[in-house]
Tab-separated table of C-alpha atoms in Angstrom:
chain	number	residue	atom	x	y	z
A	1	HIS	CA	11.397	12.601	-24.523
A	2	PRO	CA	10.517	15.047	-27.293
A	3	ASP	CA	7.359	16.382	-25.579
A	4	PRO	CA	8.297	19.118	-23.069
A	5	PHE	CA	5.065	18.534	-21.105
A	6	VAL	CA	5.973	14.877	-20.591
A	7	ARG	CA	9.488	15.864	-19.485
A	8	ALA	CA	8.058	18.414	-17.058
A	9	GLU	CA	5.602	15.877	-15.608
A	10	LEU	CA	8.396	13.336	-15.112
A	11	ILE	CA	10.587	15.930	-13.392
A	12	ARG	CA	7.719	17.049	-11.160
A	13	GLU	CA	6.885	13.472	-10.137
A	14	LEU	CA	10.544	12.708	-9.363
A	15	ALA	CA	10.847	15.901	-7.307
A	16	VAL	CA	7.787	14.944	-5.253
A	17	ALA	CA	8.974	11.339	-4.782
A	18	SER	CA	12.470	12.335	-3.692
A	19	GLY	CA	11.636	15.479	-1.697
A	20	PRO	CA	10.030	16.188	1.683
A	21	ALA	CA	6.746	14.549	0.610
A	22	GLY	CA	8.713	11.444	-0.404
A	23	MET	CA	12.058	9.794	0.299
A	24	ALA	CA	13.706	12.782	2.033
A	25	GLY	CA	10.680	13.159	4.304
A	26	GLY	CA	10.820	9.470	5.154
A	27	GLN	CA	14.537	9.695	5.873
A	28	MET	CA	13.894	12.676	8.147
A	29	MET	CA	11.245	10.665	10.022
A	30	ASP	CA	13.715	7.776	10.299
A	31	LEU	CA	16.333	10.055	11.846
A	32	VAL	CA	13.765	11.471	14.275
A	33	ALA	CA	12.619	7.918	15.059
A	34	ASP	CA	15.812	7.260	17.014
A	35	GLY	CA	14.492	7.521	20.537
A	36	ALA	CA	10.949	8.367	19.418
A	37	ASP	CA	7.966	6.210	20.323
A	38	PHE	CA	6.560	5.369	16.879
A	39	ASP	CA	3.281	3.508	16.566
A	40	LEU	CA	2.186	1.355	13.619
A	41	HIS	CA	0.696	4.338	11.777
A	42	ALA	CA	3.959	6.309	12.056
A	43	VAL	CA	6.114	3.356	10.957
A	44	THR	CA	3.787	2.735	8.007
A	45	ARG	CA	3.963	6.395	6.977
A	46	LEU	CA	7.750	6.464	7.329
A	47	GLN	CA	8.112	3.418	5.081
A	48	GLN	CA	5.595	4.701	2.532
A	49	LEU	CA	7.702	7.823	2.178
A	50	LYS	CA	11.158	6.298	2.450
A	51	THR	CA	10.692	3.209	0.272
A	52	GLY	CA	7.297	3.474	-1.370
A	53	ALA	CA	7.671	6.943	-2.888
A	54	LEU	CA	10.500	5.934	-5.212
A	55	ILE	CA	8.841	2.650	-6.154
A	56	SER	CA	5.734	4.662	-6.931
A	57	PHE	CA	7.718	7.082	-9.094
A	58	CYS	CA	9.137	4.224	-11.164
A	59	LEU	CA	5.630	3.028	-11.956
A	60	GLU	CA	4.314	6.558	-12.426
A	61	ALA	CA	7.108	7.330	-14.900
A	62	GLY	CA	6.247	4.252	-16.927
A	63	ALA	CA	2.586	5.225	-16.842
A	64	ILE	CA	3.379	8.765	-18.010
A	65	LEU	CA	5.556	7.534	-20.850
A	66	GLY	CA	3.065	4.815	-21.766
A	67	ARG	CA	0.127	7.233	-21.586
A	68	VAL	CA	-1.774	5.002	-19.172
A	69	ALA	CA	-5.336	6.147	-18.433
A	70	PRO	CA	-6.056	7.692	-14.990
A	71	ASP	CA	-7.777	4.565	-13.636
A	72	GLY	CA	-4.767	2.461	-14.627
A	73	ARG	CA	-2.441	4.948	-12.962
A	74	LEU	CA	-4.510	4.698	-9.786
A	75	GLY	CA	-4.042	0.913	-9.830
A	76	LEU	CA	-0.297	1.316	-10.330
A	77	ARG	CA	-0.117	3.701	-7.360
A	78	GLY	CA	-1.930	1.153	-5.188
A	79	TYR	CA	0.422	-1.571	-6.401
A	80	ALA	CA	3.464	0.576	-5.575
A	81	ARG	CA	2.160	1.449	-2.100
A	82	ASP	CA	1.499	-2.190	-1.216
A	83	VAL	CA	4.722	-3.567	-2.738
A	84	GLY	CA	6.734	-0.894	-0.922
A	85	LEU	CA	5.262	-1.867	2.442
A	86	ALA	CA	5.595	-5.600	1.720
A	87	PHE	CA	9.243	-5.012	0.757
A	88	GLN	CA	9.899	-3.245	4.043
A	89	ILE	CA	8.214	-5.940	6.130
A	90	ALA	CA	10.246	-8.566	4.240
A	91	ASP	CA	13.367	-6.533	5.020
A	92	ASP	CA	12.403	-6.507	8.714
A	93	VAL	CA	11.834	-10.288	8.611
A	94	LEU	CA	15.215	-10.818	6.950
A	95	ASP	CA	16.837	-8.600	9.575
A	96	ALA	CA	15.345	-10.799	12.308
A	97	GLU	CA	15.546	-14.265	10.741
A	98	GLY	CA	17.936	-14.032	7.814
A	99	ASP	CA	21.438	-15.355	7.334
A	100	ALA	CA	24.011	-12.535	7.475
A	101	GLU	CA	26.275	-14.323	5.006
A	102	VAL	CA	23.479	-14.767	2.454
A	103	ALA	CA	22.106	-11.266	3.063
A	104	GLY	CA	25.567	-9.772	2.716
A	105	LYS	CA	25.038	-7.429	5.646
A	106	ALA	CA	24.893	-7.385	9.423
A	107	LEU	CA	21.500	-8.375	10.793
A	108	GLN	CA	19.482	-7.603	13.939
A	109	LYS	CA	20.477	-3.915	13.663
A	110	ASP	CA	16.967	-2.533	14.176
A	111	ALA	CA	16.276	-4.682	17.249
A	112	GLU	CA	19.649	-3.783	18.768
A	113	ALA	CA	18.953	-0.098	18.141
A	114	GLY	CA	15.473	-0.402	19.673
A	115	LYS	CA	13.834	0.939	16.511
A	116	ALA	CA	10.115	0.564	15.991
A	117	THR	CA	9.535	-1.751	13.036
A	118	PHE	CA	6.636	-3.753	11.691
A	119	LEU	CA	8.066	-6.774	13.542
A	120	SER	CA	8.482	-5.019	16.870
A	121	LEU	CA	4.925	-3.689	16.654
A	122	LEU	CA	3.103	-6.683	15.144
A	123	GLY	CA	5.242	-9.679	16.035
A	124	ILE	CA	6.735	-12.006	13.449
A	125	ASP	CA	3.605	-14.016	12.598
A	126	ARG	CA	1.284	-11.025	12.152
A	127	ALA	CA	3.957	-9.145	10.212
A	128	LYS	CA	4.406	-12.078	7.816
A	129	ALA	CA	0.630	-12.376	7.364
A	130	GLN	CA	0.436	-8.633	6.648
A	131	MET	CA	3.314	-8.913	4.180
A	132	HIS	CA	1.570	-11.664	2.196
A	133	MET	CA	-1.748	-9.799	2.293
A	134	LEU	CA	-0.014	-6.711	0.875
A	135	VAL	CA	1.448	-8.748	-1.993
A	136	ASP	CA	-1.995	-10.195	-2.777
A	137	GLN	CA	-3.444	-6.686	-2.680
A	138	ALA	CA	-0.660	-5.346	-4.917
A	139	VAL	CA	-1.335	-8.039	-7.505
A	140	ALA	CA	-5.077	-7.309	-7.285
A	141	HIS	CA	-4.376	-3.658	-8.149
A	142	LEU	CA	-3.150	-4.906	-11.532
A	143	HIS	CA	-6.468	-6.580	-12.415
A	144	GLY	CA	-7.113	-4.141	-15.262
A	145	PHE	CA	-3.838	-5.013	-16.928
A	146	GLY	CA	-3.221	-8.133	-18.948
A	147	ALA	CA	-0.064	-10.112	-19.499
A	148	GLU	CA	1.910	-6.872	-19.882
A	149	ALA	CA	1.835	-6.612	-16.063
A	150	ASP	CA	3.130	-10.153	-15.433
A	151	LEU	CA	6.600	-8.825	-14.611
A	152	LEU	CA	5.087	-6.543	-11.957
A	153	ARG	CA	3.195	-9.511	-10.509
A	154	ALA	CA	6.438	-11.505	-10.369
A	155	ILE	CA	8.262	-8.595	-8.722
A	156	ALA	CA	5.576	-8.385	-6.031
A	157	ARG	CA	5.978	-12.081	-5.237
A	158	TYR	CA	9.776	-11.901	-5.315
A	159	THR	CA	9.651	-9.057	-2.813
A	160	VAL	CA	8.609	-11.472	-0.056
A	161	GLU	CA	10.424	-14.594	-1.292
A	162	ARG	CA	13.911	-13.082	-1.452
A	163	ASP	CA	16.691	-14.074	0.929
A	164	ARG	CA	18.719	-10.876	0.718
């Protein structure tokens, strides 16, 4: 980008999203979680950092480049937070109920490792209900956007409909 202030803002946002207040912090929590007694708040925080921070950066970068107004950026942050958590719950559901051949990976790893997950803390039915509520909330965060946000709406829905 030709504007050095835009470049600096993008770099700063990526550094935050990937550093200790983002993905690296979430990964650290995940490593500490082995053997730790994590409650729902801790698991939610871990996933917001580990998965949600980078999703949030992707939307934030688009908002910076597109010069989205602050209220629109706030909606995009809410969308990213909710889609990130819905994605992780869907991943937990796939780990418990999915088909290893379709998923292309070994399943039941978290349960076998005794890791605290949304499923282990909420149970499958409550976790699925929470996942769908988060997708609805994510889509609602886009209310100020028109058809230009239809792809984001579709991504939110795909997050919980995927089989891998």
